[in-house]
PDB file of C-alpha atoms in Angstrom:
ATOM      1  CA  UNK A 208      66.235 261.845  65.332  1.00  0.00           C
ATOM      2  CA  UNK A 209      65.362 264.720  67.703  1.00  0.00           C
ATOM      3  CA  UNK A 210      61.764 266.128  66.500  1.00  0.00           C
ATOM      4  CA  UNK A 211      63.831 269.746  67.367  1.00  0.00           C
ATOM      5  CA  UNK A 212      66.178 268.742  64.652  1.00  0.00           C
ATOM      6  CA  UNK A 213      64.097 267.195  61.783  1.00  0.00           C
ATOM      7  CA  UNK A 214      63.536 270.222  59.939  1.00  0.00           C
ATOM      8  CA  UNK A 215      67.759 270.535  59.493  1.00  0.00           C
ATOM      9  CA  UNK A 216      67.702 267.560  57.635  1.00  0.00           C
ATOM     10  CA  UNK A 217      67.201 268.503  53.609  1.00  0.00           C
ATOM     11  CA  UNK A 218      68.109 264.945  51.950  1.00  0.00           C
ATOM     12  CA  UNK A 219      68.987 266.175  48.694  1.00  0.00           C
ATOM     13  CA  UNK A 220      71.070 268.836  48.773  1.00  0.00           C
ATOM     14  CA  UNK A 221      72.366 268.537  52.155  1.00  0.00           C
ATOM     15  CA  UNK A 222      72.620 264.159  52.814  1.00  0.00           C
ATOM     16  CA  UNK A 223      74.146 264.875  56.484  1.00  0.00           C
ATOM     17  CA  UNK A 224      71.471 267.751  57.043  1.00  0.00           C
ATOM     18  CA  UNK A 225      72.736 271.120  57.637  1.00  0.00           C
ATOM     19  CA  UNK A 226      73.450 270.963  61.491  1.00  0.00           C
ATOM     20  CA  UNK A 227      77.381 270.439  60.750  1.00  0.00           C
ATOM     21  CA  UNK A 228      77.196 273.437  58.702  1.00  0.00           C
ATOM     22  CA  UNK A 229      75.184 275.877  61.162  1.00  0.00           C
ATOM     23  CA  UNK A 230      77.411 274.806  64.104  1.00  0.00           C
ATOM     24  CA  UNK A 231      80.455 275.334  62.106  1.00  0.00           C
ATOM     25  CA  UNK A 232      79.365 278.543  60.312  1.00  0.00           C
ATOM     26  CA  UNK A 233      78.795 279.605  64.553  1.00  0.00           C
ATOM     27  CA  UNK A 234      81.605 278.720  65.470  1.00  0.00           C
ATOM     28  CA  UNK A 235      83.283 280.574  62.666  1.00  0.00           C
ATOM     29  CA  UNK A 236      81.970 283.527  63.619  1.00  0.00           C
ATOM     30  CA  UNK A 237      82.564 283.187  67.135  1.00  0.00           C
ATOM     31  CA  UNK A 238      86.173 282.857  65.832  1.00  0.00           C
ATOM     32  CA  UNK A 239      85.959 286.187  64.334  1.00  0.00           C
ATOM     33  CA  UNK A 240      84.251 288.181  67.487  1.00  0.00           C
ATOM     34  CA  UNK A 241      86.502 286.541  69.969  1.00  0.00           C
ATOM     35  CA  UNK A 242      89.206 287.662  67.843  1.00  0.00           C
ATOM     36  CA  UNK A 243      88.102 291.826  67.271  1.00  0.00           C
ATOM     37  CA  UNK A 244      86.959 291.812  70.690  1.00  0.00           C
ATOM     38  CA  UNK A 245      90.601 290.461  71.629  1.00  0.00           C
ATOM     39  CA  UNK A 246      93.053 292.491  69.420  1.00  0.00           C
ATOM     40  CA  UNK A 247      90.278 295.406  67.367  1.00  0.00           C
ATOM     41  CA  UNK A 248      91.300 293.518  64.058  1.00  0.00           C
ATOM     42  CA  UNK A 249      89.475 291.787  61.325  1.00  0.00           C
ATOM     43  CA  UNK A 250      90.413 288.157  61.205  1.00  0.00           C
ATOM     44  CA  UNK A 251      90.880 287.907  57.693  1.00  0.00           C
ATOM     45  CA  UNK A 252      93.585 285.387  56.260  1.00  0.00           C
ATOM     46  CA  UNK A 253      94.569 287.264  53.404  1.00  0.00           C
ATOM     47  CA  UNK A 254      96.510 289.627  54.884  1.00  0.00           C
ATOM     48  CA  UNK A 255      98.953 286.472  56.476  1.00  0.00           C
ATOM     49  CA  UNK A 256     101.217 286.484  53.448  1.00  0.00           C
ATOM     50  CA  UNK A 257     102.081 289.847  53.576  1.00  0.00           C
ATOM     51  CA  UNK A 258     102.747 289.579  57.579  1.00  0.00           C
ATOM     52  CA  UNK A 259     104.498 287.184  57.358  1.00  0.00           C
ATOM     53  CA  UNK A 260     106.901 288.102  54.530  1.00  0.00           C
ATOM     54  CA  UNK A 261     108.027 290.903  56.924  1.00  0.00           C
ATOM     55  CA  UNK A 262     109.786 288.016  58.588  1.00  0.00           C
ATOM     56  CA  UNK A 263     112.215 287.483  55.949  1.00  0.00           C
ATOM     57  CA  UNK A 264     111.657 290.531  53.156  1.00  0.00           C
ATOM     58  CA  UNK A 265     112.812 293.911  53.553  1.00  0.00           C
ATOM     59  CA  UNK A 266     110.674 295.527  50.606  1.00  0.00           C
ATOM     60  CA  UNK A 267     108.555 298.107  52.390  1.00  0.00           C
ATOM     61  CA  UNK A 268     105.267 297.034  51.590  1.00  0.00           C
ATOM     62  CA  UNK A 269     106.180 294.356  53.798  1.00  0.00           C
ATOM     63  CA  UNK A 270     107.517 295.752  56.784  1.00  0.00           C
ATOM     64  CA  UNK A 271     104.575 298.084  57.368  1.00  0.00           C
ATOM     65  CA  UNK A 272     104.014 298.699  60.638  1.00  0.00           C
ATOM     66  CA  UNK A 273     100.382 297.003  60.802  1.00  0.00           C
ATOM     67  CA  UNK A 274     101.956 293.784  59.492  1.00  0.00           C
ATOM     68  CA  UNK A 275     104.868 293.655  61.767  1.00  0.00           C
ATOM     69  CA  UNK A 276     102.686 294.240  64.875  1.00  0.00           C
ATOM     70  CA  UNK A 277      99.945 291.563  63.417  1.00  0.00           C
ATOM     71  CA  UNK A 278     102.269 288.770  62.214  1.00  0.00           C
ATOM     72  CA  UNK A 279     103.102 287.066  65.603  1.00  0.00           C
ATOM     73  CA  UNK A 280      98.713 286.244  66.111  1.00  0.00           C
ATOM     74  CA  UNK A 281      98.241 286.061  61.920  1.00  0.00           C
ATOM     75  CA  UNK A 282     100.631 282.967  62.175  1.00  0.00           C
ATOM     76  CA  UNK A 283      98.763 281.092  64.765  1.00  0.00           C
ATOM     77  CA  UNK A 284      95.528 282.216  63.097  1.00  0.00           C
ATOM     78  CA  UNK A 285      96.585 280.774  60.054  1.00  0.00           C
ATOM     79  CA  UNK A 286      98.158 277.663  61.476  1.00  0.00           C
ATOM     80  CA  UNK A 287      95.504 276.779  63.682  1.00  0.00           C
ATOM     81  CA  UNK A 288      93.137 277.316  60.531  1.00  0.00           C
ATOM     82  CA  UNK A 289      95.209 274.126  58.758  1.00  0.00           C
ATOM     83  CA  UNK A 290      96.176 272.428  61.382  1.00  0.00           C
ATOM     84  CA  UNK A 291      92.243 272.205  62.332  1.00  0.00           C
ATOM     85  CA  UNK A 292      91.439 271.050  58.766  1.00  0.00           C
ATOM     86  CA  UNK A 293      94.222 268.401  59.256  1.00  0.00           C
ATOM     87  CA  UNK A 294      92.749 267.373  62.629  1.00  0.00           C
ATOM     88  CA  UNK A 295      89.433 266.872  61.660  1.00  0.00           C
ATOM     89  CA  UNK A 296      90.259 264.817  58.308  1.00  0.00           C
ATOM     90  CA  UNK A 297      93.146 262.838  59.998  1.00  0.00           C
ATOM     91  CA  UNK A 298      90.847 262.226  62.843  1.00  0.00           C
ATOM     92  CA  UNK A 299      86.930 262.617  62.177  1.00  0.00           C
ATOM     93  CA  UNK A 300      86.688 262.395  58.614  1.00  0.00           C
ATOM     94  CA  UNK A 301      83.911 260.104  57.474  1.00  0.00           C
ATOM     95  CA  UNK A 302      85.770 259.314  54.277  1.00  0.00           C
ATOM     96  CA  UNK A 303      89.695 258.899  53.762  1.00  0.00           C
ATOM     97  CA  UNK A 304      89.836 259.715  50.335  1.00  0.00           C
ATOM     98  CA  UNK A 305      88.799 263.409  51.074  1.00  0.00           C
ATOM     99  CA  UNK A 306      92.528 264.647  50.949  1.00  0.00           C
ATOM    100  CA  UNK A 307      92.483 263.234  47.282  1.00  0.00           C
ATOM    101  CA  UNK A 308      91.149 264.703  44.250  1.00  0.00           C
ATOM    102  CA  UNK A 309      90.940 264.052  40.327  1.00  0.00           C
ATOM    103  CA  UNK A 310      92.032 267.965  39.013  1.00  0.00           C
ATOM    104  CA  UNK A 311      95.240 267.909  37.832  1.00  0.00           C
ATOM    105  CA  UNK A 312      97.896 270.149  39.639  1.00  0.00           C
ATOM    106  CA  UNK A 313      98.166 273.094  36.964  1.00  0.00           C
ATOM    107  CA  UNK A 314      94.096 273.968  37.534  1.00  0.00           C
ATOM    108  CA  UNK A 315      94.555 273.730  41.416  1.00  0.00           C
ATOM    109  CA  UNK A 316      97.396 275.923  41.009  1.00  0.00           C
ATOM    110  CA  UNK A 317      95.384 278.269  38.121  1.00  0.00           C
ATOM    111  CA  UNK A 318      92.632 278.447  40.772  1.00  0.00           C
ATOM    112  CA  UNK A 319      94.997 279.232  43.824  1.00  0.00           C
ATOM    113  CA  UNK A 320      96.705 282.257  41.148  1.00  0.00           C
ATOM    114  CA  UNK A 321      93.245 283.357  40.329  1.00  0.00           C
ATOM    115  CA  UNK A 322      91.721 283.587  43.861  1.00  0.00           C
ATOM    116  CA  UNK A 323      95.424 285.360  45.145  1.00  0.00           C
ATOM    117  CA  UNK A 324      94.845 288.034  42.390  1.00  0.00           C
ATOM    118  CA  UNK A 325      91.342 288.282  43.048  1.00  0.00           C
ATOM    119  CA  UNK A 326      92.141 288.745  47.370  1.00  0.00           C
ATOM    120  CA  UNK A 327      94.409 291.480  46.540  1.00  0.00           C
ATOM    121  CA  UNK A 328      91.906 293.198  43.735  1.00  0.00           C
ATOM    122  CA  UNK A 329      89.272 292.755  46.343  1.00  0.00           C
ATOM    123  CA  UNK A 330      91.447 294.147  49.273  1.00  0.00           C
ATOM    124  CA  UNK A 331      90.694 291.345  51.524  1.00  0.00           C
ATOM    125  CA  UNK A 332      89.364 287.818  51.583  1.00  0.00           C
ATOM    126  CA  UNK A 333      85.633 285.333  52.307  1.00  0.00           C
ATOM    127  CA  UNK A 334      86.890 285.182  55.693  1.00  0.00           C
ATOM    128  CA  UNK A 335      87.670 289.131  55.787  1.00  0.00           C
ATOM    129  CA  UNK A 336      85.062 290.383  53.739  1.00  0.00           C
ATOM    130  CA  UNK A 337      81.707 287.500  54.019  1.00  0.00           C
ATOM    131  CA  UNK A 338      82.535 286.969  57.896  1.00  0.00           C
ATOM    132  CA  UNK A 339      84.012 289.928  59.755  1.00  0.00           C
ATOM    133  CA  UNK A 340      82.895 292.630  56.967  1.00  0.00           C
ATOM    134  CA  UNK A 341      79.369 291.663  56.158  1.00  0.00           C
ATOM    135  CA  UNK A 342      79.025 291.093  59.841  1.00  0.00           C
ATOM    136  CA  UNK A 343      79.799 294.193  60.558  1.00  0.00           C
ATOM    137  CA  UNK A 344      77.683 296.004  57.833  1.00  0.00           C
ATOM    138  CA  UNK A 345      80.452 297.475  55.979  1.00  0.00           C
ATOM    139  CA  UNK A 346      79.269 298.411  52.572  1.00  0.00           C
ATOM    140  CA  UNK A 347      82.927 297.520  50.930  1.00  0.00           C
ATOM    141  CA  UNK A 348      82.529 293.958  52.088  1.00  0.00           C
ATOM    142  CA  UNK A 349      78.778 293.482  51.160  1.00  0.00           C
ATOM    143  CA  UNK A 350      79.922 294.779  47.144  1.00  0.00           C
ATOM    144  CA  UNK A 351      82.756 292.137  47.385  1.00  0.00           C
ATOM    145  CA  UNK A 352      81.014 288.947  48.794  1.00  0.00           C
ATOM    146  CA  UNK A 353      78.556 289.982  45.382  1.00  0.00           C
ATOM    147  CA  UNK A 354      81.101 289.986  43.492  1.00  0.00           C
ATOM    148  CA  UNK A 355      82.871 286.915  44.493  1.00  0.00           C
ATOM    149  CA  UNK A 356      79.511 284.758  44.488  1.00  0.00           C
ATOM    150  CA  UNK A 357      78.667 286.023  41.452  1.00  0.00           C
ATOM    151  CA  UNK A 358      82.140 285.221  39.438  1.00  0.00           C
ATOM    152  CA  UNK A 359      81.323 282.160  41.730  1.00  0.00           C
ATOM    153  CA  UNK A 360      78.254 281.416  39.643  1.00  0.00           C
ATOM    154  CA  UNK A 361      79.260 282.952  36.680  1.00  0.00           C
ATOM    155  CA  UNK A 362      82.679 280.451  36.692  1.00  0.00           C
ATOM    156  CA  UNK A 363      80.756 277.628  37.411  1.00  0.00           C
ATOM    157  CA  UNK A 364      78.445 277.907  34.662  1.00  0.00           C
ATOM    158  CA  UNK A 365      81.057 278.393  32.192  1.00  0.00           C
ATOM    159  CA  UNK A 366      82.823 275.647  33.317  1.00  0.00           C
ATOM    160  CA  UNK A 367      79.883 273.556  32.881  1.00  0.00           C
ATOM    161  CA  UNK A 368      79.163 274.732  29.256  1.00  0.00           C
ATOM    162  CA  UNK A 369      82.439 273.931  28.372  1.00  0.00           C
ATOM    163  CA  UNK A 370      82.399 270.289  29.890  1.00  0.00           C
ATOM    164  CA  UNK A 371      85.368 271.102  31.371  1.00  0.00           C
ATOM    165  CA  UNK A 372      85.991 268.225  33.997  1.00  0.00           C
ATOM    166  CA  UNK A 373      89.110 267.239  36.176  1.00  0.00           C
TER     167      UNK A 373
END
């Protein structure tokens, strides 16, 4: 190992060191400035539902203007966003049995609820609010990423007191 690169490997919590993770979380946000500098919006994900139900909804709140404009680049956003995941598990995944998991379909689905109630409480998303917002030193978005880590924290310990397991 590089002597540069030693000090990014933490064993414990971190076995692969934390180099995946820093060049990810850079390219992540390069994501996010190429795309303001591009169009002057936020890349957030959470506002791709509502875009794209203006394709086949007429109820207003749907065919806003700001959606209608955004949906055509909030689709590929979105897509590529999957399709990437897909990529990289179908392709460089160092484990096969990542796409599996032992919850049972009514807590994944629970969760998804949960974190769709809590996007649209929160007016916006991580990638909205903890990439674009904080990144941009908006106050809103700096209240919300505390608030998400700490019902974060605050879920996980209660799920741990409980014993609640998949």
């Amino acid at each position: 190992m590089e002597p540069l690169l030693a000090p990014l490997v933490l064993e414990t919590p971190f076995p692969r060191g934390i180099l995946p993770y820093l060049v990810g979380g850079l390219l992540v946000g390069l994501g996010a400035a190429v795309i303001y500098l591009a169009t002057g919006i936020i890349a957030g994900a959470s506002t791709f539902l509502e875009s794209t139900l203006s394709y086949v909804s007429d109820v207003e709140r749907f065919n806003r203007f700001k959606y209608i404009q955004s949906r055509g680049w909030r689709v590929v956003f979105t897509l590529g966003i999957v399709s990437g995941a897909a990529l990289w598990g179908l392709v460089l995944a160092p484990d096969p049995t990542i796409w599996t998991t032992d919850v049972q379909w009514w807590r994944l689905l629970g969760g998804g609820v949960l974190v769709g109630v809590g996007t649209r409480l929160g007016k916006g998303c991580t990638s909205g609010h903890g990439v674009c917002g904080v990144g941009s030193l908006s106050n809103t978005s700096f209240v919300n990423v505390a608030t998400f880590m700490a019902f974060a924290i605050g879920t996980a310990q209660l799920v741990q007191a409980l014993g609640v397991t998949p």
